[in-house]
PDB file of C-alpha atoms in Angstrom:
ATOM      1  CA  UNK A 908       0.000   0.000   0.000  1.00 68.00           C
ATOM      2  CA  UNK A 909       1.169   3.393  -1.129  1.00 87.00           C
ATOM      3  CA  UNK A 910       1.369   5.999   1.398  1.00 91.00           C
ATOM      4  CA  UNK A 911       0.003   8.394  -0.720  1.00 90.00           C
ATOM      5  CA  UNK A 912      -3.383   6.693  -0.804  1.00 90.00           C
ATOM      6  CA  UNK A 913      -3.208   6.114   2.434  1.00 90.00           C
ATOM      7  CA  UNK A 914      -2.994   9.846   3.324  1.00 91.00           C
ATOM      8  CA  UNK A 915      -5.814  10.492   0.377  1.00 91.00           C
ATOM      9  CA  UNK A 916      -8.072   7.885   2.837  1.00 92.00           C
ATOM     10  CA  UNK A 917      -7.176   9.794   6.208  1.00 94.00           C
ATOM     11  CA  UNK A 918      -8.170  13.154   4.299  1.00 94.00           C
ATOM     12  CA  UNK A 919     -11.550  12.068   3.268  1.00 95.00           C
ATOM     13  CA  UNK A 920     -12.319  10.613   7.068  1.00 96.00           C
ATOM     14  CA  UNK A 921     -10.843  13.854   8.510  1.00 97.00           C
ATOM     15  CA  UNK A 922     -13.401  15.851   6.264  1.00 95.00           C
ATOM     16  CA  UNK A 923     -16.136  14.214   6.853  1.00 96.00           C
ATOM     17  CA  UNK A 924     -15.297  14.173  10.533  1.00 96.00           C
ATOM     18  CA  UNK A 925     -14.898  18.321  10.569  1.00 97.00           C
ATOM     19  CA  UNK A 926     -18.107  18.066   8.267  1.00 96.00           C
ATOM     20  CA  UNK A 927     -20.039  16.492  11.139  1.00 97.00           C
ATOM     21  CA  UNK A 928     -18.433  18.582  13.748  1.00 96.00           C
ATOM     22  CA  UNK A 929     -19.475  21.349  11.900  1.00 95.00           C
ATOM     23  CA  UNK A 930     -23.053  20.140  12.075  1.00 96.00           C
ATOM     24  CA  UNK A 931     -22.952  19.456  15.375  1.00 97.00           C
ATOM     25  CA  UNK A 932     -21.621  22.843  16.347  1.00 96.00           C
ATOM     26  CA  UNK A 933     -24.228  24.464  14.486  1.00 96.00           C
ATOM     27  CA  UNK A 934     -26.990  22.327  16.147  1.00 97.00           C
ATOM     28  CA  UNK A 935     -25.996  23.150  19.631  1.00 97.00           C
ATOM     29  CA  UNK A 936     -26.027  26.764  18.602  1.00 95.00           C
ATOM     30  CA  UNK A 937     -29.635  26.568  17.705  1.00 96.00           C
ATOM     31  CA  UNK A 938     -30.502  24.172  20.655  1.00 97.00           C
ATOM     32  CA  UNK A 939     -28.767  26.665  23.030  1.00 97.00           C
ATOM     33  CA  UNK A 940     -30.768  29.459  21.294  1.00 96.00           C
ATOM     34  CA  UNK A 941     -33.894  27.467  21.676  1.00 97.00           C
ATOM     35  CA  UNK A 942     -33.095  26.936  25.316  1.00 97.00           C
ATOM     36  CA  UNK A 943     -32.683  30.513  25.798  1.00 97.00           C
ATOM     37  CA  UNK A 944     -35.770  31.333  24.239  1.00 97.00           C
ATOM     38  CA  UNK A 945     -37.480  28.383  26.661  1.00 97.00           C
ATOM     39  CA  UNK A 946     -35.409  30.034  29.856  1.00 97.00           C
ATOM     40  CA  UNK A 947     -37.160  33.199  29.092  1.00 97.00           C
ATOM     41  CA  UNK A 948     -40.149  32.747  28.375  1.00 97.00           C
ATOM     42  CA  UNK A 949     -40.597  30.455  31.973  1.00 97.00           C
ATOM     43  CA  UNK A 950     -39.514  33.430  33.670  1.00 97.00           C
ATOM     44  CA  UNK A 951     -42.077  35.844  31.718  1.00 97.00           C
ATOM     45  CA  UNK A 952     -44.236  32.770  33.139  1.00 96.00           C
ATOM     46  CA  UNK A 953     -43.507  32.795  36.817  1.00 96.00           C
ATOM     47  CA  UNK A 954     -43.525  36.800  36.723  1.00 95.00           C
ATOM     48  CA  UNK A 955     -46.908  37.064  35.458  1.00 95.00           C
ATOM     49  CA  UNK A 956     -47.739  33.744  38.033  1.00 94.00           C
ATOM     50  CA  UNK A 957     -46.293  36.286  40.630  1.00 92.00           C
ATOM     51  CA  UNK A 958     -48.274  39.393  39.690  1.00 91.00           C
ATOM     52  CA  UNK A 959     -51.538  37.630  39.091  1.00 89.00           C
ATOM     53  CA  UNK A 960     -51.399  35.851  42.630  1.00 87.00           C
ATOM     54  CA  UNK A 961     -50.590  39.456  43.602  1.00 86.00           C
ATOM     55  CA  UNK A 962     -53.704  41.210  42.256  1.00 85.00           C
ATOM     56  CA  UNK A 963     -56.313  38.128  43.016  1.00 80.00           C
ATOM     57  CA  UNK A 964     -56.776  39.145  46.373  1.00 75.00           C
ATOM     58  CA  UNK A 965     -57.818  42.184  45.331  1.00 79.00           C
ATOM     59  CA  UNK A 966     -60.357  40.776  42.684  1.00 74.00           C
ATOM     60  CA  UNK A 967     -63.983  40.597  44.498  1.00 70.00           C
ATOM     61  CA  UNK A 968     -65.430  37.205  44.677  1.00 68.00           C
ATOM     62  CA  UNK A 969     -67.753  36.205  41.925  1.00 69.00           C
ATOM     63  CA  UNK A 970     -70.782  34.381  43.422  1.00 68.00           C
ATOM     64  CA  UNK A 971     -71.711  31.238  42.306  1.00 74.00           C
ATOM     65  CA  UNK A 972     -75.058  31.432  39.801  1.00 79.00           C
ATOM     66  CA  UNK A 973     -77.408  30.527  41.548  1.00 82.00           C
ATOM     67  CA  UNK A 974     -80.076  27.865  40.720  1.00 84.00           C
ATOM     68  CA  UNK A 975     -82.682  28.526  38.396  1.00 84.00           C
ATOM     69  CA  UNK A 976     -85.573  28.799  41.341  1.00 84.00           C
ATOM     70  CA  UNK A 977     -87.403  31.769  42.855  1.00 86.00           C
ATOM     71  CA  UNK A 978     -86.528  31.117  46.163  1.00 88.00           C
ATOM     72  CA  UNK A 979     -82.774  31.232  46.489  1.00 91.00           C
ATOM     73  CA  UNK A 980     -82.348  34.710  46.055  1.00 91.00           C
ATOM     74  CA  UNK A 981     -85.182  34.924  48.800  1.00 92.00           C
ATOM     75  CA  UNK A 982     -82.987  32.416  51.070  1.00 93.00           C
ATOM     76  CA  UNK A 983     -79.972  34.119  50.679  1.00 91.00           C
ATOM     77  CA  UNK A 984     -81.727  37.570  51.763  1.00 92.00           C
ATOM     78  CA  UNK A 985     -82.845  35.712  54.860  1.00 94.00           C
ATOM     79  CA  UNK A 986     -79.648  34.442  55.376  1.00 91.00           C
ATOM     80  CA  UNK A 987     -77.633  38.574  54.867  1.00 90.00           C
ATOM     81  CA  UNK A 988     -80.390  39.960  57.360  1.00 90.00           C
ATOM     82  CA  UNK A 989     -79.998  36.863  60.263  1.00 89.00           C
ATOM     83  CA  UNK A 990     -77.202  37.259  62.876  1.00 87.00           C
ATOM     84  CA  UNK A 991     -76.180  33.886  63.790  1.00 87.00           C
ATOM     85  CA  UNK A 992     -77.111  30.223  62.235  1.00 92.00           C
ATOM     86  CA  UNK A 993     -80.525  29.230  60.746  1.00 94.00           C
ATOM     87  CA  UNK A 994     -82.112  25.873  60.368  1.00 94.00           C
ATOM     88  CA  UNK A 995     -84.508  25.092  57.365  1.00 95.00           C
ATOM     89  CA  UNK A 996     -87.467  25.392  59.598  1.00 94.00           C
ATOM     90  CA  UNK A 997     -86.602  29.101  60.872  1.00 94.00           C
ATOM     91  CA  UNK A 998     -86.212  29.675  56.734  1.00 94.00           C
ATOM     92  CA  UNK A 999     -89.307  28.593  55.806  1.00 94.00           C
ATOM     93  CA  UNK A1000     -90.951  30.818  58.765  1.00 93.00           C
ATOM     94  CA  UNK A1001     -89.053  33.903  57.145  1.00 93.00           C
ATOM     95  CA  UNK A1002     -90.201  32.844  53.560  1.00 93.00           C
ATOM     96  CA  UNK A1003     -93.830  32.289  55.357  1.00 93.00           C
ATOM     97  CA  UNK A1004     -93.979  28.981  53.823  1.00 93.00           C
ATOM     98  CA  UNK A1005     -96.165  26.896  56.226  1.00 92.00           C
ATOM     99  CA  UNK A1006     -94.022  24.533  58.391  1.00 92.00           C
ATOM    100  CA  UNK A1007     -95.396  21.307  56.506  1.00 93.00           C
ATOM    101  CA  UNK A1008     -93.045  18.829  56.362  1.00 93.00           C
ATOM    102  CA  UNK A1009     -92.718  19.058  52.673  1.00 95.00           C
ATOM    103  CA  UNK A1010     -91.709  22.652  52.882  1.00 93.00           C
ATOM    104  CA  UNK A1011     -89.159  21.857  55.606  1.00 94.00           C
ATOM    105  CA  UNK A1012     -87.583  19.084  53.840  1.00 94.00           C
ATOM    106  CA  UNK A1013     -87.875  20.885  50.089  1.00 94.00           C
ATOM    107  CA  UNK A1014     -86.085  24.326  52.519  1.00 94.00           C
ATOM    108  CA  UNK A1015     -83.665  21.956  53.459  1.00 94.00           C
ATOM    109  CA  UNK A1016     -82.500  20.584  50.140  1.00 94.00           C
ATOM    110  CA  UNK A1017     -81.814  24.035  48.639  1.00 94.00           C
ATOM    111  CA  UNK A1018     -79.680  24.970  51.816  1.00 94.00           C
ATOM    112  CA  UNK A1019     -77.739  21.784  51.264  1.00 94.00           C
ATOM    113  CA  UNK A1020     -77.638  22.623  47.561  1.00 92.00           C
ATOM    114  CA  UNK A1021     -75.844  26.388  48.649  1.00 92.00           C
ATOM    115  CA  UNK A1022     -73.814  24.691  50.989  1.00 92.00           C
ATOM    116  CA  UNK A1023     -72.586  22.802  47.792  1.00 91.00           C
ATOM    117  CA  UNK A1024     -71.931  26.089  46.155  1.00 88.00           C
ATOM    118  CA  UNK A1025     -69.943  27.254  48.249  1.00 86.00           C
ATOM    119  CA  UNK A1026     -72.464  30.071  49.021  1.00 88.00           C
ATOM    120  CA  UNK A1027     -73.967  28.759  52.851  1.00 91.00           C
ATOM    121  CA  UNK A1028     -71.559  26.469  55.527  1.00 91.00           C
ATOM    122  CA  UNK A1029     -73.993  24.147  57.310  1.00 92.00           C
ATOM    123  CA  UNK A1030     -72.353  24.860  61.260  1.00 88.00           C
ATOM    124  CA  UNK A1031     -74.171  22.082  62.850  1.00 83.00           C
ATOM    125  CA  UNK A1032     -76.069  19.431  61.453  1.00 82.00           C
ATOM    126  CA  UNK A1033     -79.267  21.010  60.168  1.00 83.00           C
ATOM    127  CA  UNK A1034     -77.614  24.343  61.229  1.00 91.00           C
ATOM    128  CA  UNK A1035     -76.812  26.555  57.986  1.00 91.00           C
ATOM    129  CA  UNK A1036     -74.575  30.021  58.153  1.00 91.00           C
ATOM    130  CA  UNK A1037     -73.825  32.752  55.266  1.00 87.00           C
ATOM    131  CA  UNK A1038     -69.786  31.398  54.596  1.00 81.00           C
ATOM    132  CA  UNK A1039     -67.476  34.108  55.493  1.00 70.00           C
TER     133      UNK A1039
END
């Protein structure tokens, strides 16, 4: 084997190696400017995560909608004029709804129904507050 050819051999490997060094160096410069791009734009993330905590306790609370019946908005004035707790029965005497037991029970069921909303906090059992 000539040495000639074998330098010709080395030349071709050694160019394709810088070749592919090449194209490796100018992946890593778009991967780091990709990462860059990512860094920043997580830390435009986490400052608006910072300012909007920030400002959301000084949002007032949206309500709940309430259910589509006459008589919530009617319990829930019951409930802003009372001073203390209220069980379905004292409800239904402020609604004047006569204390059948159907009324009672029916009373009861929306209560539990604001309680789910988030709207009432039932204190005791059968005992129903406005939530703070």
């Amino acid at each position: 084997m000539n040495i000639e050819t074998l330098l010709d051999a080395l030349d071709v490997q050694e160019n394709a190696a810088r070749a592919q060094a090449d194209d490796l160096r100018a992946q890593i410069g778009e991967l780091q400017t990709r990462l860059r791009e990512a860094e920043t734009h997580l830390e435009h993330l986490a400052i608006t995560r910072k300012t909007v905590t920030g400002l959301a306790d000084r949002l007032p609370a949206v309500p709940p909608d309430l259910p589509e019946h006459p008589n919530y908005p009617r319990i829930l004035a019951v409930f802003n004029e009372a001073t203390g707790s209220l069980r379905a029965k004292d409800v239904c005497e402020a609604l004047d709804h006569k204390l059948l037991p159907k009324n009672v029970e029916g009373t009861r069921a929306k209560l539990k129904r604001l309680v789910k909303l988030g709207i009432l906090t039932e204190v005791d059992t059968g005992s129903f507050a406005r939530k703070q």
